[in-house]
mmCIF file of C-alpha atoms and ligand atoms in Angstrom:
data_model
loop_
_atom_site.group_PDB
_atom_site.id
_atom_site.type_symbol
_atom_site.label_atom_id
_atom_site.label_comp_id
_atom_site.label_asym_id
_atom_site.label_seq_id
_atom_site.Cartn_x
_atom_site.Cartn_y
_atom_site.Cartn_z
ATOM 1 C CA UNK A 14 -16.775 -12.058 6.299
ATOM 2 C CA UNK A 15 -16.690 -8.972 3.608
ATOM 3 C CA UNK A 16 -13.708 -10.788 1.631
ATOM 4 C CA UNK A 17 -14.554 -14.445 1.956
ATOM 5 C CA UNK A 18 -12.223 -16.765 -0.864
ATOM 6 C CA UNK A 19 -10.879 -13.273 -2.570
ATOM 7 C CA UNK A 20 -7.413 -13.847 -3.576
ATOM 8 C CA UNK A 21 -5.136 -10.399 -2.589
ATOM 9 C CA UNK A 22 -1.862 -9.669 -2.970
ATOM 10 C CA UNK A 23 -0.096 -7.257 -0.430
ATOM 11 C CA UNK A 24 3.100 -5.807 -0.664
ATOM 12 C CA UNK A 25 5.304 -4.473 2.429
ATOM 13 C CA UNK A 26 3.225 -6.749 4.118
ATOM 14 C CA UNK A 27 6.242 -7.801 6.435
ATOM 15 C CA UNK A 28 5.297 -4.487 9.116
ATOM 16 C CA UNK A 29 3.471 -1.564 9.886
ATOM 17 C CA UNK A 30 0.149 -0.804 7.437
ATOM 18 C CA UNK A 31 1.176 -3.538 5.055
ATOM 19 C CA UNK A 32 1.088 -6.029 7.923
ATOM 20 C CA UNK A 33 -1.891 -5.362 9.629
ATOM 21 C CA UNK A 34 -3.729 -5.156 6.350
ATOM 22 C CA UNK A 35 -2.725 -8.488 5.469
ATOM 23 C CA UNK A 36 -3.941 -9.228 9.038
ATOM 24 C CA UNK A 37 -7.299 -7.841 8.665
ATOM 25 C CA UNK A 38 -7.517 -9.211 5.231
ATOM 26 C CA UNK A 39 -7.199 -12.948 6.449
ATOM 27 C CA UNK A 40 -9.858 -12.392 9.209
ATOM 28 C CA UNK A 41 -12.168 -11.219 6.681
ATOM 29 C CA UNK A 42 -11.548 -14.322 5.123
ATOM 30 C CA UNK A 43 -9.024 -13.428 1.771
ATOM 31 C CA UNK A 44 -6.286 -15.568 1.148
ATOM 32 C CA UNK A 45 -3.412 -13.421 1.256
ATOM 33 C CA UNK A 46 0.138 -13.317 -0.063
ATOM 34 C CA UNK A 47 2.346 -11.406 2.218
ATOM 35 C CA UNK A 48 4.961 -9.606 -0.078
ATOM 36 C CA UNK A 49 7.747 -7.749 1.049
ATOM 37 C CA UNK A 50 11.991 -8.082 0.993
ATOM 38 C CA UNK A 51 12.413 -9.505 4.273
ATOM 39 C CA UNK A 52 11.947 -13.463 4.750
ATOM 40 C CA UNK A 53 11.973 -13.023 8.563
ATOM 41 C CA UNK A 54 8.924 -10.060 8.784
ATOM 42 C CA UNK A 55 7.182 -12.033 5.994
ATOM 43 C CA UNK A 56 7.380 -15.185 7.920
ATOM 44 C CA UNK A 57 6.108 -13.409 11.152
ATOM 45 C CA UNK A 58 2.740 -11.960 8.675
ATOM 46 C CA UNK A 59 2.056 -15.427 7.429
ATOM 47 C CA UNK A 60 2.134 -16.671 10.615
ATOM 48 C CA UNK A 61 -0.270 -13.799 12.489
ATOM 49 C CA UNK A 62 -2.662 -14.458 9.696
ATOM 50 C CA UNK A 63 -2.768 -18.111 10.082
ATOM 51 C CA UNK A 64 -3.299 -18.111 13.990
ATOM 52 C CA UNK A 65 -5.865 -15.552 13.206
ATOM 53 C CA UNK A 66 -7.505 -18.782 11.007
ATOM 54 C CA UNK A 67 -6.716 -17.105 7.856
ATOM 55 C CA UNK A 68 -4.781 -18.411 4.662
ATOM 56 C CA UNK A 69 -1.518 -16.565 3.801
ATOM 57 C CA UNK A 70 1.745 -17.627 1.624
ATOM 58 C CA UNK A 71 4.645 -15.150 1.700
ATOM 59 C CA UNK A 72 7.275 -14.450 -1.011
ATOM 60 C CA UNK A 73 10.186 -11.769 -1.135
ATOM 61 C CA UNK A 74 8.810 -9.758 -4.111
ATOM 62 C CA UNK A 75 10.887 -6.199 -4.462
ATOM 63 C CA UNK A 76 8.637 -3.898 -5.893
ATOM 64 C CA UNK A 77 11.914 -2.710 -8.158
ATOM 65 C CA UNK A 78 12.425 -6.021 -9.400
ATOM 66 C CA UNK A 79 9.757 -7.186 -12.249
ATOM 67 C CA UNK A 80 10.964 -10.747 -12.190
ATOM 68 C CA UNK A 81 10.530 -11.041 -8.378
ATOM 69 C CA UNK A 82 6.459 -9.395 -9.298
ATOM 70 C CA UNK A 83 6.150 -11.961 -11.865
ATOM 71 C CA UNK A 84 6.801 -15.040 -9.909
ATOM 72 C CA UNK A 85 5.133 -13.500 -6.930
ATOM 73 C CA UNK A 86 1.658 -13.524 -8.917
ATOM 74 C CA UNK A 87 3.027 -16.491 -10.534
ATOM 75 C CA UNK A 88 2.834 -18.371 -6.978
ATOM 76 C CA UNK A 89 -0.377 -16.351 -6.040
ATOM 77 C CA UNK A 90 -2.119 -18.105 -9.375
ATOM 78 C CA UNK A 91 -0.836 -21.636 -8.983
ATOM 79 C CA UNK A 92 -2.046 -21.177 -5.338
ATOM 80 C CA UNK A 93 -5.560 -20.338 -5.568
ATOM 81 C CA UNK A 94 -5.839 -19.280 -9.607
ATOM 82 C CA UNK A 95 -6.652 -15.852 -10.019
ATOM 83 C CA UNK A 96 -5.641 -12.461 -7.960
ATOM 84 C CA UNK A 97 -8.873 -10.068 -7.096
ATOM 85 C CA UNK A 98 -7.138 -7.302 -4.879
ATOM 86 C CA UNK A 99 -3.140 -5.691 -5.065
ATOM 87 C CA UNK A 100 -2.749 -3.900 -2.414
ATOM 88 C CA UNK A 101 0.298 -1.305 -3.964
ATOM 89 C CA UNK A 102 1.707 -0.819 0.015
ATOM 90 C CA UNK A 103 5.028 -1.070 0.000
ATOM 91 C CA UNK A 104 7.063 2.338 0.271
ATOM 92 C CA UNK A 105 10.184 4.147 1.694
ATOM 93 C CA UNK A 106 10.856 7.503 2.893
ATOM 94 C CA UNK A 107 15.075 9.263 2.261
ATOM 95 C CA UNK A 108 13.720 13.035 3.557
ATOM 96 C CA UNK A 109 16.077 16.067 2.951
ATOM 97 C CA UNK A 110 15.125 20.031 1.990
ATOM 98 C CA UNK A 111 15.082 20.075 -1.841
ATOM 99 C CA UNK A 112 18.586 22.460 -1.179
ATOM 100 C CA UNK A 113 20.212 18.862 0.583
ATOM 101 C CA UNK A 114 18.385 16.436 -1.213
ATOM 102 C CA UNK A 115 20.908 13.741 -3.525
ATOM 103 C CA UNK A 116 19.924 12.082 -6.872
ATOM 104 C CA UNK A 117 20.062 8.899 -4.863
ATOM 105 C CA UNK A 118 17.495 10.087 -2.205
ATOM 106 C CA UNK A 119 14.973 11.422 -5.230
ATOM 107 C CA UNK A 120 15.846 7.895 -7.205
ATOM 108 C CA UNK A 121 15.440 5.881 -4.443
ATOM 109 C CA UNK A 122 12.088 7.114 -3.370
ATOM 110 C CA UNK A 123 10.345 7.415 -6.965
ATOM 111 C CA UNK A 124 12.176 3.623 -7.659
ATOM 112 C CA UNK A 125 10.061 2.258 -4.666
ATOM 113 C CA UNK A 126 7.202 4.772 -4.226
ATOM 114 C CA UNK A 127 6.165 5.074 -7.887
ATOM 115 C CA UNK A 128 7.490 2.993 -9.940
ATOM 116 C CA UNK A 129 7.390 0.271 -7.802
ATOM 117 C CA UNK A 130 3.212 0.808 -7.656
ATOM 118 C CA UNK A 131 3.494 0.701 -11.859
ATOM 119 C CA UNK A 132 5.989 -2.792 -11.652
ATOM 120 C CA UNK A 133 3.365 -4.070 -9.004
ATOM 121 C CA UNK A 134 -0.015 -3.129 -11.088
ATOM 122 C CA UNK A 135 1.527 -4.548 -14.558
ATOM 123 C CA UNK A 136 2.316 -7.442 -13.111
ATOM 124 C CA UNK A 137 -0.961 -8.283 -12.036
ATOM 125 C CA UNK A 138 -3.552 -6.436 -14.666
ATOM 126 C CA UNK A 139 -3.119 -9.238 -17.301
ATOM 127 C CA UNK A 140 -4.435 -11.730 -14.674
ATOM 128 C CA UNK A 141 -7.239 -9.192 -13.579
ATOM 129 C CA UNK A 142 -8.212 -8.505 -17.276
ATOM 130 C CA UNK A 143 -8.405 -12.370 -17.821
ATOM 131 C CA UNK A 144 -10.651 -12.476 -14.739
ATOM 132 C CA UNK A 145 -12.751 -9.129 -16.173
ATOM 133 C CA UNK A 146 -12.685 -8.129 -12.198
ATOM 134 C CA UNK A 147 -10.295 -6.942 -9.791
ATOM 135 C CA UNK A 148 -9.489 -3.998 -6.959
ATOM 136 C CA UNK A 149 -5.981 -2.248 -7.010
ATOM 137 C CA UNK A 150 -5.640 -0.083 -4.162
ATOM 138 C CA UNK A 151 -2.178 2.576 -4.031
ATOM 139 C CA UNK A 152 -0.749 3.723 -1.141
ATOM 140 C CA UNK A 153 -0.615 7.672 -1.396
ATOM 141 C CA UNK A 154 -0.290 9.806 1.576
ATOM 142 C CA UNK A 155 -1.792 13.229 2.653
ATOM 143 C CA UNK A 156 1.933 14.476 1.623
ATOM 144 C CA UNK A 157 0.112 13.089 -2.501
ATOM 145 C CA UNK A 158 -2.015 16.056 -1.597
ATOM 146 C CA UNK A 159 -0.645 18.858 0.384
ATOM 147 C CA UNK A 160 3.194 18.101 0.078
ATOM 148 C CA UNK A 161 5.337 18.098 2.544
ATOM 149 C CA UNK A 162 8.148 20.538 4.169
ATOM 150 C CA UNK A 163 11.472 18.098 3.452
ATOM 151 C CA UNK A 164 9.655 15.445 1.283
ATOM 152 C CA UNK A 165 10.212 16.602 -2.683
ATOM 153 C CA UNK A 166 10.640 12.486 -4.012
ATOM 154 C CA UNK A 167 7.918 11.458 -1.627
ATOM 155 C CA UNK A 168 5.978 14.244 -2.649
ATOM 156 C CA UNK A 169 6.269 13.730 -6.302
ATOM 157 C CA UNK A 170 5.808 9.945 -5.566
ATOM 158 C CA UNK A 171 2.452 9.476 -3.582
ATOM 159 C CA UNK A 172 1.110 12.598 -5.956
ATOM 160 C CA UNK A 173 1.704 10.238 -9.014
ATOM 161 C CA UNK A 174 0.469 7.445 -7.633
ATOM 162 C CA UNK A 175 -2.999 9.218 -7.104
ATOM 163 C CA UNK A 176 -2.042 9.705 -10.880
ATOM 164 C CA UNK A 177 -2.207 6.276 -11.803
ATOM 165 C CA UNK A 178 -5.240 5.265 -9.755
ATOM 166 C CA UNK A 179 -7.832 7.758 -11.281
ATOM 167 C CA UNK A 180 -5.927 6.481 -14.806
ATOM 168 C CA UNK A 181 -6.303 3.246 -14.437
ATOM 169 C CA UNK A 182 -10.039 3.698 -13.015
ATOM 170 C CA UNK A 183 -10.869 5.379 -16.690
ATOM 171 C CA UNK A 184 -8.565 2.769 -18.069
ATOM 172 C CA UNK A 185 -9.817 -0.433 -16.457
ATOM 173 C CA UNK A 186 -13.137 0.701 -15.041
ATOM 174 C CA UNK A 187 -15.324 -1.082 -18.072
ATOM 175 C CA UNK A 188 -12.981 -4.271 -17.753
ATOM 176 C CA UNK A 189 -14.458 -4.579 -14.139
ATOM 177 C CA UNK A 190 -11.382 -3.287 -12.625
ATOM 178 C CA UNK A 191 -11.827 -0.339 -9.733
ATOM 179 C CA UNK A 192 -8.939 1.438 -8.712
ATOM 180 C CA UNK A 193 -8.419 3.779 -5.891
ATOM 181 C CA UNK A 194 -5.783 5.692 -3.832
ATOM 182 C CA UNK A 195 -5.965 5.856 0.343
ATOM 183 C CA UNK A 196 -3.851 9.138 1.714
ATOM 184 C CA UNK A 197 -3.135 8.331 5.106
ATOM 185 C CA UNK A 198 -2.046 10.893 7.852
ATOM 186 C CA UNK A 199 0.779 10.149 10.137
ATOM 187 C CA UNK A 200 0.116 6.393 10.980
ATOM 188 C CA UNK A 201 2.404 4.714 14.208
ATOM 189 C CA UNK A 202 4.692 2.491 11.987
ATOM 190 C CA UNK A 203 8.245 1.983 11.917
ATOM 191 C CA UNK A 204 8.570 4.289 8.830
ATOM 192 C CA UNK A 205 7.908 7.078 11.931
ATOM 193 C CA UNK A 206 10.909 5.680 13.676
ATOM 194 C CA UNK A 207 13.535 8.327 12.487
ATOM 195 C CA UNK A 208 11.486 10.873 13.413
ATOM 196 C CA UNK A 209 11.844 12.539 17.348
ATOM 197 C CA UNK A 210 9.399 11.947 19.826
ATOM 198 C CA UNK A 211 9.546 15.593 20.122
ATOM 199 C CA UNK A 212 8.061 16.177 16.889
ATOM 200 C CA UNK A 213 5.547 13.061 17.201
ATOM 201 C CA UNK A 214 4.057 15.267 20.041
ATOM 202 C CA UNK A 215 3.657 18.118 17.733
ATOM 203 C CA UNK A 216 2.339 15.935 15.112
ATOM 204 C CA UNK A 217 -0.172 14.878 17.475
ATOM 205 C CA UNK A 218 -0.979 18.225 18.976
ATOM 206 C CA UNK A 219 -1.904 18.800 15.092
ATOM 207 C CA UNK A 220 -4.448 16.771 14.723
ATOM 208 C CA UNK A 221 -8.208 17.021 15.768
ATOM 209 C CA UNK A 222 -8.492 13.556 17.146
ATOM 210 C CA UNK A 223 -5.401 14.528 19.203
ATOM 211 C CA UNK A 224 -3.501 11.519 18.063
ATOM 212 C CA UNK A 225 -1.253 9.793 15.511
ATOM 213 C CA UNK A 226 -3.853 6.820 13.787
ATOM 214 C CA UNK A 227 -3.277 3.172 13.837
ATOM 215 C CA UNK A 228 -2.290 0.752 11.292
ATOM 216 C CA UNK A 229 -5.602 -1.383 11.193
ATOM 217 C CA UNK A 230 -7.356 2.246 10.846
ATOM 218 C CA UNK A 231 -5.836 2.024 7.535
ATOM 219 C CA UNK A 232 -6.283 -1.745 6.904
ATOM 220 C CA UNK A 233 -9.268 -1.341 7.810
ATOM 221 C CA UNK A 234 -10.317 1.393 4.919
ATOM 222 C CA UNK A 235 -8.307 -1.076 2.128
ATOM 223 C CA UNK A 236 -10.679 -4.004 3.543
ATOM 224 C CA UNK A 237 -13.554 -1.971 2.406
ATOM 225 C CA UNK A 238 -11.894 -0.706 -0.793
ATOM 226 C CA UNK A 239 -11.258 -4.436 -1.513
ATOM 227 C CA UNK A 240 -14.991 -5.311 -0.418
ATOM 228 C CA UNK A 241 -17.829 -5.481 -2.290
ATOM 229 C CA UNK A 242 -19.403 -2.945 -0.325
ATOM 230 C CA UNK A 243 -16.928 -0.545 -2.331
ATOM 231 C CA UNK A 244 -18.572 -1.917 -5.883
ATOM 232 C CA UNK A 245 -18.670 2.056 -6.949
ATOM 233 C CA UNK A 246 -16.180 3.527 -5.776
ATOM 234 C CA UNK A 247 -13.786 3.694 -8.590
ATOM 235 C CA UNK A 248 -10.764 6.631 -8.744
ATOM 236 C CA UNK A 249 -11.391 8.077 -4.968
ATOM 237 C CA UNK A 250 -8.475 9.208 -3.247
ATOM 238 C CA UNK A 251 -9.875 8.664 0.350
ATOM 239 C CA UNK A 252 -7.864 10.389 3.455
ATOM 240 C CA UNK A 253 -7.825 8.756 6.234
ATOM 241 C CA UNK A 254 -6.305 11.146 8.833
ATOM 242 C CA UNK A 255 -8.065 11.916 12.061
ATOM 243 C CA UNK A 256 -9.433 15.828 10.346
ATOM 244 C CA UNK A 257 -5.250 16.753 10.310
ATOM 245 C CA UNK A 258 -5.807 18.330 6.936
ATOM 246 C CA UNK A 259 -9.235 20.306 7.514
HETATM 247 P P1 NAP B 28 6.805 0.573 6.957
HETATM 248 O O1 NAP B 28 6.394 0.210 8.342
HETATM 249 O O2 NAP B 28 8.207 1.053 6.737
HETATM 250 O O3 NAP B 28 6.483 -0.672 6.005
HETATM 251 C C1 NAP B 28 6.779 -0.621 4.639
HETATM 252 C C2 NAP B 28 7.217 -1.995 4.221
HETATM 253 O O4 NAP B 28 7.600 -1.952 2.823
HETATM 254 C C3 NAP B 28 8.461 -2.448 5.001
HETATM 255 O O5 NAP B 28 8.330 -3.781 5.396
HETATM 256 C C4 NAP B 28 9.546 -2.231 3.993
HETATM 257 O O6 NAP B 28 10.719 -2.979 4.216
HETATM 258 C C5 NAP B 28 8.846 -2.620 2.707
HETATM 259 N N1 NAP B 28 9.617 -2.241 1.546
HETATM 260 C C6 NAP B 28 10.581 -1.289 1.458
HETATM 261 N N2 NAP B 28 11.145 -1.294 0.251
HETATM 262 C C7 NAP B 28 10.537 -2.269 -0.450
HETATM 263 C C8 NAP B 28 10.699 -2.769 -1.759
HETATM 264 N N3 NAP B 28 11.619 -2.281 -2.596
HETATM 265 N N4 NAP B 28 9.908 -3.791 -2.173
HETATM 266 C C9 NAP B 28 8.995 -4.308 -1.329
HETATM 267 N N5 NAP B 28 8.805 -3.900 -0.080
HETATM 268 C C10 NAP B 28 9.567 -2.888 0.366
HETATM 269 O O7 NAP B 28 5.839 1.699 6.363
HETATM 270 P P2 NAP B 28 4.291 2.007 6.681
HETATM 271 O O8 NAP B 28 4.231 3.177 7.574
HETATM 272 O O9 NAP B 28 3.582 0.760 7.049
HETATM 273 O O10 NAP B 28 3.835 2.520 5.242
HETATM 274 C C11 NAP B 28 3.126 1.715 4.314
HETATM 275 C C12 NAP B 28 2.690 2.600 3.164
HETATM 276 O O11 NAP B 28 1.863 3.652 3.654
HETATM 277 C C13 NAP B 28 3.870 3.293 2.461
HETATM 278 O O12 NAP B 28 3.614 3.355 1.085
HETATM 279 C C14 NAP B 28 3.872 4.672 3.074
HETATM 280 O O13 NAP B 28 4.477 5.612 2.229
HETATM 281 C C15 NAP B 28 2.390 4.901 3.263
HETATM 282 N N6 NAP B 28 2.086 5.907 4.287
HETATM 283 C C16 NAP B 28 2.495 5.755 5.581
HETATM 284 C C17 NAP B 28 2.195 6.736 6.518
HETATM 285 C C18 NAP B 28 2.602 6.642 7.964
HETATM 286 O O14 NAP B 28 2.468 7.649 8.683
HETATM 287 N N7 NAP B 28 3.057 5.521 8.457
HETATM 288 C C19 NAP B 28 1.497 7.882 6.114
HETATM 289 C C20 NAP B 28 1.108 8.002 4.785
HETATM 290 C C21 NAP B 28 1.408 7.004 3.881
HETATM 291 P P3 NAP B 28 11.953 -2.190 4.956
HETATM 292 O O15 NAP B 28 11.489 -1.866 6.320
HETATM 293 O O16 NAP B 28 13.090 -3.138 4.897
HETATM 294 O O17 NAP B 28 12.229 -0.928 4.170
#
């Protein structure tokens, strides 16, 4: 198992890439806190990773709230004393042409998207620091790359989280801290849900592999990030998108 007895923390674990990574860290053997802001999805994570034989706790940790981050590594700690992988997934799309877009879209997205990574990672680096080892892993997006037609605060969100991973590789890489950044394509989660099927197909017809990718194809790539295996790989941004952006 490539993360036997390493201690993660997830966030948005309750669905979609957050969930199944928690699910594929268990069965690699991690003990896992499931974060996210809904008790019921968190419960239903927990579970999945315990029938899968894995260890999980959940907590409602919202990534804007620094006192629900601080108890949530809190409870990590006193569970099984130190925190080896955050996994910075949680994340929110409010799309509108920059013409349409409100100051609550744009603060909404940059409250969860960014700053919500930086609440996340400073909760945590004191612990990793202690520990002189650790993995944080951000959630970017080929739209942190490339942009995106309708998607100026996601845009400016997953591009500054790329930000903050090769920073905090220069910044924490002597401590024995990596950091790293995975830009996924279009992934078949709920955050796709407001989207038309009509445009899904196009989406699809876009890409090389002729389809939209799969949660646990992006678990999968954090598992290795969190691994090991990944020992020098240290401010990456790694896409993960079927060839959609060659
Ligand atoms: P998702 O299915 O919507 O899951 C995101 C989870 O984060 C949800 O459970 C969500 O809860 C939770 N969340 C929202 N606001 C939060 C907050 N303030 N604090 C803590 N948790 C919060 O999305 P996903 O598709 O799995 O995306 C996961 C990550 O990958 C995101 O960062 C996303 O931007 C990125 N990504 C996704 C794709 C894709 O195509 N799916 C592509 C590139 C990048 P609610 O449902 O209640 O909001």
């Amino acid at each position: 198992m490539r993360l036997k007895d390493k201690v993660a923390i997830i966030t948005g674990a309750g669905r979609g890439i957050g969930q199944a990574t928690a699910l594929k860290f268990a069965r690699e053997g991690a003990k896992v806190m499931v974060a996210d802001i809904k008790q019921e999805w968190i419960d239903e994570t927990v579970q999945m990773c315990k029938a899968a034989g894995g260890e999980a706790i959940g907590q409602i940790a919202d990534v804007r709230d620094m006192k629900s981050l601080e108890s949530m590594v809190k409870a990590t700690v006193d569970k099984w004393g130190r925190v080896d992988c955050l996994v910075n997934n949680a994340g929110i799309v409010a799309d509108a042409q920059l013409k349409n877009m409100t100051e609550d879209q744009f603060d909404r997205v940059i409250d969860i998207n960014l700053k919500g990574v930086y609440n996340c990672t400073k909760a945590v680096v004191h612990k990793m620091l202690e520990q002189q080892s650790g993995v944080i892993l951000n959630a970017s997006s080929i739209v942190g790359l490339y942009g995106n037609f309708g998607q100026t605060n996601y845009a400016a969100a997953k591009f500054g989280v790329i930000g903050m991973a090769k920073t905090w590789a220069r910044e924490l890489g002597r401590k024995g801290i990596r950091s790293n950044a995975v830009c996924p394509g279009f992934i078949s989660t709920p955050i796709l849900g407001t989207i038309p099927e009509k445009v899904i197909h196009a989406l699809e017809e876009r890409v090389p592999m002729g389809r939209l990718g799969k949660p646990e194809e992006i678990a999968n790539t954090f598992a290795f990030l969190a691994s090991d295996e990944a020992s020098y790989i240290n401010g990456a941004v790694i896409e993960v998108n079927g060839g959609l952006t060659i």
